[in-house]
Short mmCIF file of C-alpha atoms in Angstrom, two decimals:
data_model
loop_
_atom_site.label_atom_id
_atom_site.label_comp_id
_atom_site.label_asym_id
_atom_site.label_seq_id
_atom_site.Cartn_x
_atom_site.Cartn_y
_atom_site.Cartn_z
CA MET A 28 0.00 0.00 0.00
CA ASP A 29 2.84 2.38 0.87
CA ASN A 30 4.46 1.68 -2.50
CA GLU A 31 1.21 2.52 -4.30
CA ILE A 32 0.95 5.83 -2.44
CA GLU A 33 4.60 6.63 -3.21
CA THR A 34 4.13 5.86 -6.91
CA ARG A 35 0.98 7.95 -7.03
CA THR A 36 2.69 11.01 -5.54
CA LYS A 37 5.39 10.84 -8.22
CA VAL A 38 2.93 10.90 -11.11
CA PRO A 39 3.35 14.13 -13.16
CA ARG A 40 0.44 16.47 -12.53
CA ASP A 41 1.27 19.14 -15.13
CA PHE A 42 2.10 18.93 -18.82
CA GLU A 43 5.74 20.03 -18.59
CA SER A 44 6.49 17.41 -15.94
CA LEU A 45 4.69 14.77 -17.99
CA ARG A 46 6.64 15.73 -21.10
CA SER A 47 9.93 15.48 -19.21
CA THR A 48 8.97 12.09 -17.79
CA ILE A 49 8.06 10.69 -21.21
CA ILE A 50 11.32 11.94 -22.71
CA GLU A 51 13.35 10.40 -19.88
CA ARG A 52 11.62 7.03 -20.28
CA LYS A 53 11.14 6.90 -24.07
CA ASN A 54 14.12 4.65 -24.78
CA ALA A 55 12.96 2.09 -22.22
CA MET A 56 9.34 2.04 -23.37
CA PRO A 57 7.93 -0.87 -25.40
CA LYS A 58 7.61 0.04 -29.07
CA ARG A 59 3.84 0.62 -29.07
CA LEU A 60 3.91 2.71 -25.89
CA ALA A 61 6.72 4.85 -27.30
CA GLN A 62 4.67 5.25 -30.49
CA VAL A 63 1.60 6.55 -28.71
CA ALA A 64 3.70 8.67 -26.33
CA ALA A 65 5.33 10.37 -29.32
CA PHE A 66 1.91 10.93 -30.85
CA ALA A 67 0.64 12.42 -27.59
CA LEU A 68 3.43 14.97 -27.29
CA GLY A 69 3.24 15.82 -30.97
CA ASN A 70 -0.57 16.14 -30.97
CA PRO A 71 -1.58 17.31 -27.49
CA ASP A 72 -4.81 18.91 -28.69
CA GLU A 73 -5.93 15.59 -30.18
CA ILE A 74 -5.35 13.91 -26.82
CA ALA A 75 -7.27 16.66 -25.01
CA PHE A 76 -10.27 16.69 -27.35
CA GLY A 77 -10.44 13.11 -28.59
CA THR A 78 -12.11 9.95 -27.40
CA THR A 79 -10.16 6.79 -26.67
CA ALA A 80 -11.30 5.35 -30.01
CA SER A 81 -10.49 8.42 -32.12
CA ILE A 82 -7.08 8.89 -30.51
CA ALA A 83 -6.20 5.22 -30.97
CA THR A 84 -7.16 5.43 -34.64
CA ALA A 85 -5.12 8.58 -35.19
CA ALA A 86 -2.10 7.09 -33.38
CA ASP A 87 -2.51 3.76 -35.22
CA VAL A 88 -2.69 1.70 -32.02
CA GLN A 89 -5.30 -0.30 -30.16
CA PRO A 90 -7.39 1.60 -27.54
CA SER A 91 -5.92 -0.68 -24.88
CA THR A 92 -2.48 0.78 -25.67
CA LEU A 93 -3.65 4.16 -24.38
CA VAL A 94 -4.64 2.58 -21.08
CA ARG A 95 -1.34 0.71 -20.93
CA LEU A 96 0.58 3.96 -21.44
CA ALA A 97 -1.39 5.64 -18.67
CA HIS A 98 -0.65 2.79 -16.26
CA HIS A 99 2.99 2.71 -17.37
CA LEU A 100 3.31 6.37 -16.37
CA GLY A 101 1.57 5.77 -13.04
CA TYR A 102 -1.92 7.12 -13.79
CA GLU A 103 -5.12 5.40 -12.68
CA GLY A 104 -6.38 5.22 -16.24
CA PHE A 105 -6.39 7.03 -19.55
CA SER A 106 -8.91 9.66 -18.42
CA ASP A 107 -6.52 10.57 -15.59
CA LEU A 108 -3.69 11.01 -18.10
CA GLN A 109 -5.98 12.90 -20.50
CA SER A 110 -6.79 15.44 -17.78
CA ILE A 111 -3.19 16.69 -17.95
CA PHE A 112 -3.60 17.48 -21.65
CA ARG A 113 -6.92 19.20 -21.03
CA GLU A 114 -5.41 21.36 -18.32
CA ARG A 115 -2.60 22.34 -20.70
CA LEU A 116 -5.19 23.25 -23.32
CA ARG A 117 -7.03 25.52 -20.88
CA ASP A 118 -3.78 27.30 -20.10
CA ARG A 119 -2.62 27.53 -23.71
CA THR A 120 -5.82 28.77 -25.26
CA LEU A 121 -6.10 31.86 -23.11
CA SER A 122 -6.16 34.87 -25.40
CA TYR A 123 -3.73 37.67 -24.71
CA GLU A 124 -6.60 39.73 -23.33
CA GLU A 125 -7.57 36.89 -20.99
CA ARG A 126 -3.98 36.59 -19.81
CA LEU A 127 -3.94 40.28 -18.97
CA ILE A 128 -7.19 39.86 -17.04
CA THR A 129 -5.64 36.96 -15.14
CA LEU A 130 -2.74 39.19 -14.20
CA GLU A 131 -5.15 41.89 -13.06
CA GLN A 132 -6.97 39.41 -10.83
CA SER A 133 -3.79 37.92 -9.37
CA GLY A 134 -3.74 40.41 -6.52
CA ILE A 135 -0.19 41.66 -7.08
CA LYS A 136 0.20 44.86 -5.04
CA ASP A 137 2.77 46.54 -7.27
CA GLU A 138 1.53 45.30 -10.62
CA ASP A 139 4.33 46.73 -12.79
CA ALA A 140 7.06 45.44 -10.52
CA GLY A 141 5.29 42.08 -10.25
CA ILE A 142 5.12 41.67 -14.03
CA LEU A 143 8.79 42.55 -14.43
CA SER A 144 9.76 40.21 -11.60
CA GLY A 145 7.68 37.40 -13.11
CA PHE A 146 9.34 37.65 -16.50
CA LEU A 147 12.82 37.91 -15.01
CA ALA A 148 12.17 34.84 -12.88
CA ALA A 149 10.89 32.87 -15.90
CA ALA A 150 13.91 33.94 -17.96
CA SER A 151 16.29 32.91 -15.19
CA GLN A 152 14.55 29.56 -14.79
CA SER A 153 14.76 28.89 -18.54
CA VAL A 154 18.45 29.73 -18.80
CA ASN A 155 19.34 27.73 -15.68
CA LYS A 156 17.47 24.69 -16.97
CA LEU A 157 19.23 24.86 -20.33
CA ALA A 158 22.61 25.25 -18.62
CA ALA A 159 21.92 22.14 -16.55
CA THR A 160 20.71 19.95 -19.41
CA ILE A 161 22.53 20.98 -22.59
CA GLU A 162 25.14 18.56 -23.90
CA THR A 163 28.30 20.49 -24.70
CA ASP A 164 29.55 17.66 -26.95
CA THR A 165 26.45 18.09 -29.11
CA PHE A 166 27.06 21.83 -29.26
CA ALA A 167 30.66 21.23 -30.38
CA LYS A 168 29.51 18.79 -33.08
CA ALA A 169 26.92 21.30 -34.30
CA VAL A 170 29.61 23.99 -34.50
CA ASP A 171 31.75 21.56 -36.54
CA VAL A 172 28.92 21.23 -39.06
CA LEU A 173 28.14 24.93 -39.24
CA ALA A 174 31.76 26.08 -39.39
CA ALA A 175 32.33 23.83 -42.42
CA ALA A 176 29.28 25.14 -44.29
CA GLU A 177 29.61 27.52 -47.22
CA THR A 178 26.29 29.19 -46.42
CA ILE A 179 24.17 28.84 -43.29
CA TYR A 180 20.43 29.02 -43.88
CA LEU A 181 18.32 30.36 -41.00
CA ILE A 182 14.75 29.09 -40.58
CA ALA A 183 12.39 30.40 -37.89
CA LYS A 184 8.82 31.69 -38.11
CA ARG A 185 6.33 33.46 -35.87
CA ARG A 186 7.45 33.53 -32.22
CA SER A 187 10.81 31.99 -33.16
CA TYR A 188 11.60 34.62 -35.81
CA PRO A 189 13.69 36.87 -33.46
CA LEU A 190 16.21 34.04 -33.21
CA SER A 191 17.01 34.08 -36.92
CA ALA A 192 16.88 37.90 -36.98
CA HIS A 193 19.54 38.13 -34.29
CA MET A 194 21.73 35.48 -35.93
CA THR A 195 21.51 37.45 -39.19
CA TYR A 196 22.93 40.48 -37.39
CA ALA A 197 25.68 38.48 -35.66
CA PHE A 198 26.67 36.51 -38.78
CA SER A 199 26.86 39.73 -40.79
CA LYS A 200 29.15 41.36 -38.22
CA LEU A 201 31.37 38.27 -38.14
CA ASN A 202 31.53 37.92 -41.96
CA ILE A 203 29.83 34.53 -41.96
CA ARG A 204 27.89 33.86 -45.15
CA HIS A 205 24.24 33.13 -44.40
CA GLN A 206 20.72 33.37 -45.80
CA ILE A 207 17.69 34.09 -43.65
CA VAL A 208 14.71 32.20 -45.05
CA ALA A 209 12.15 34.96 -44.52
CA SER A 210 10.82 37.00 -47.40
CA PRO A 211 8.01 39.57 -47.62
CA ASN A 212 6.92 38.24 -51.02
CA GLY A 213 6.42 34.60 -50.01
CA ILE A 214 9.42 32.95 -51.66
CA ASP A 215 10.83 31.28 -48.54
CA GLY A 216 10.63 27.83 -50.10
CA GLU A 217 12.49 29.02 -53.19
CA LEU A 218 15.23 30.60 -51.06
CA ALA A 219 15.75 27.36 -49.15
CA ARG A 220 16.08 25.40 -52.40
CA PHE A 221 19.36 27.16 -53.18
CA ALA A 222 20.99 25.20 -50.33
CA THR A 223 23.30 22.33 -51.28
CA GLU A 224 25.12 19.59 -49.40
CA ARG A 225 28.00 22.03 -48.88
CA ASP A 226 25.72 24.27 -46.81
CA ALA A 227 23.91 23.84 -43.49
CA ALA A 228 20.81 25.18 -41.76
CA ILE A 229 19.68 26.23 -38.30
CA ALA A 230 15.94 25.67 -37.83
CA ALA A 231 14.00 26.75 -34.75
CA SER A 232 10.37 25.94 -33.97
CA PHE A 233 8.35 25.36 -30.82
CA SER A 234 4.91 23.89 -30.19
CA PRO A 235 2.59 24.54 -31.95
CA TYR A 236 5.20 24.06 -34.68
CA ALA A 237 5.23 26.35 -37.70
CA ALA A 238 4.27 24.25 -40.72
CA ASP A 239 6.53 26.20 -43.09
CA SER A 240 9.56 25.74 -40.84
CA LEU A 241 8.97 22.00 -40.63
CA ALA A 242 8.45 21.66 -44.38
CA GLN A 243 11.61 23.62 -45.19
CA ALA A 244 13.74 21.72 -42.66
CA GLN A 245 12.44 18.40 -43.95
CA ASP A 246 13.11 19.42 -47.54
CA LEU A 247 16.69 20.42 -46.70
CA ALA A 248 17.36 17.19 -44.83
CA GLY A 249 15.91 15.25 -47.75
CA ARG A 250 18.50 16.88 -50.00
CA ASN A 251 21.34 16.00 -47.58
CA VAL A 252 21.71 19.51 -46.19
CA PRO A 253 22.71 19.24 -42.49
CA VAL A 254 20.07 20.72 -40.19
CA ILE A 255 20.75 21.94 -36.65
CA ALA A 256 17.41 22.14 -34.82
CA ILE A 257 16.33 24.13 -31.78
CA THR A 258 13.01 22.93 -30.43
CA ASP A 259 11.13 22.08 -27.23
CA SER A 260 10.77 18.30 -27.19
CA ALA A 261 12.54 15.09 -28.11
CA PHE A 262 9.32 14.22 -29.95
CA SER A 263 9.27 17.47 -31.94
CA PRO A 264 8.89 16.88 -35.70
CA LEU A 265 12.15 18.80 -36.16
CA THR A 266 14.25 16.18 -34.37
CA ALA A 267 13.48 13.56 -37.01
CA CYS A 268 15.20 15.56 -39.75
CA ALA A 269 17.98 17.13 -37.67
CA THR A 270 21.67 16.25 -37.81
CA HIS A 271 21.94 17.58 -34.25
CA TRP A 272 19.18 19.09 -32.13
CA PHE A 273 18.77 21.00 -28.87
CA GLU A 274 15.81 20.85 -26.52
CA VAL A 275 15.01 24.26 -25.04
CA ALA A 276 11.97 24.40 -22.74
CA GLU A 277 11.15 28.03 -22.00
CA ALA A 278 9.39 28.78 -18.71
CA ASP A 279 6.38 31.09 -18.91
CA PHE A 280 4.89 33.86 -16.81
CA ALA A 281 1.08 34.10 -16.81
CA GLY A 282 1.00 32.14 -20.06
CA PHE A 283 3.53 34.37 -21.84
CA ARG A 284 6.73 32.69 -22.98
CA SER A 285 9.97 34.48 -23.75
CA LEU A 286 12.96 33.29 -25.78
CA SER A 287 15.56 33.84 -23.07
CA ALA A 288 17.26 30.44 -23.12
CA SER A 289 16.87 30.07 -26.89
CA MET A 290 18.45 33.49 -27.44
CA ALA A 291 21.40 32.59 -25.20
CA LEU A 292 21.96 29.44 -27.25
CA ILE A 293 21.79 31.06 -30.66
CA MET A 294 24.06 33.92 -29.54
CA ALA A 295 26.75 31.31 -28.85
CA PHE A 296 26.62 29.83 -32.35
CA PRO A 297 27.98 32.78 -34.42
CA VAL A 298 30.82 33.42 -31.98
CA ALA A 299 31.76 29.74 -31.76
CA ILE A 300 31.66 29.38 -35.55
CA ALA A 301 33.81 32.47 -36.10
CA GLU A 302 36.33 31.29 -33.51
CA ARG A 303 36.46 27.79 -35.00
CA ARG A 304 37.11 29.22 -38.46
CA ARG A 305 39.78 31.57 -37.11
CA LYS A 306 41.64 28.71 -35.44
CA ASP A 307 41.36 26.55 -38.54
CA ALA A 308 42.77 29.38 -40.67
CA VAL A 309 45.69 29.88 -38.27
CA ALA A 310 46.42 26.15 -38.25
CA LYS A 311 46.27 25.99 -42.05
CA SER A 312 48.58 28.99 -42.36
CA HIS A 313 51.03 27.48 -39.92
CA LYS A 314 51.00 24.16 -41.80
CA THR A 315 51.66 25.95 -45.11
CA LYS A 316 54.67 27.78 -43.65
CA MET A 317 56.05 24.53 -42.28
CA GLU A 318 55.82 22.95 -45.73
#
């Protein structure tokens, strides 16, 4: 009985905790459970709105697999697991006006200071989490790929767009050839098609993923262009087409998410690439003199 109570208290009760738990356990899950877990994180709205039958059909599994996944994660049943996705949906679908009303009703005495403090705390939490989880070996391998590229293509839409905009500025200052895939006349796809195997791309997208970003990243990968992805989940559609990928889970304040950790990561890329190229040039020059 004590073991049952202990297991129950460890069950994730919010979507972010559930997502982290699934990612941690995905490699140890049976094939069918991993399949439906990936579907759940990639299609959270379907899980929230759907019935057991409709979700099973969409995920191409038997309805019993949904129940098995719920039990595997420690939930009493599928409806218990589904409640986490419904709670996430309630939080996510708040309009910006509703979020402001929520802030107004929060009872913060000094509202301006409280808002600033909330965003600073969320930013700090995001950066600290990334610092604790990022694999520096993966970063070094990604820099290897990008430093060797003739042109670096930058793909990010909607909320992620500031990431590519800042990299464009940094790459320009550091004399690194690049192409931002963002055009006012709708030729993003055509711009991306100029990339060859000698180039590379950095693609960033977070749930709900921008369809154009996914399509362009998948097209590049299909043509053997290395893709470095920045996204928010191991089950993100971007990871499937990425040469190397980074999971960045941004904390939010009152439903508003910043790009604090993501911005810190992408600021490191241009500097690391420029430094790698500088060292390679020095080594090549030294080798030539020795010959």
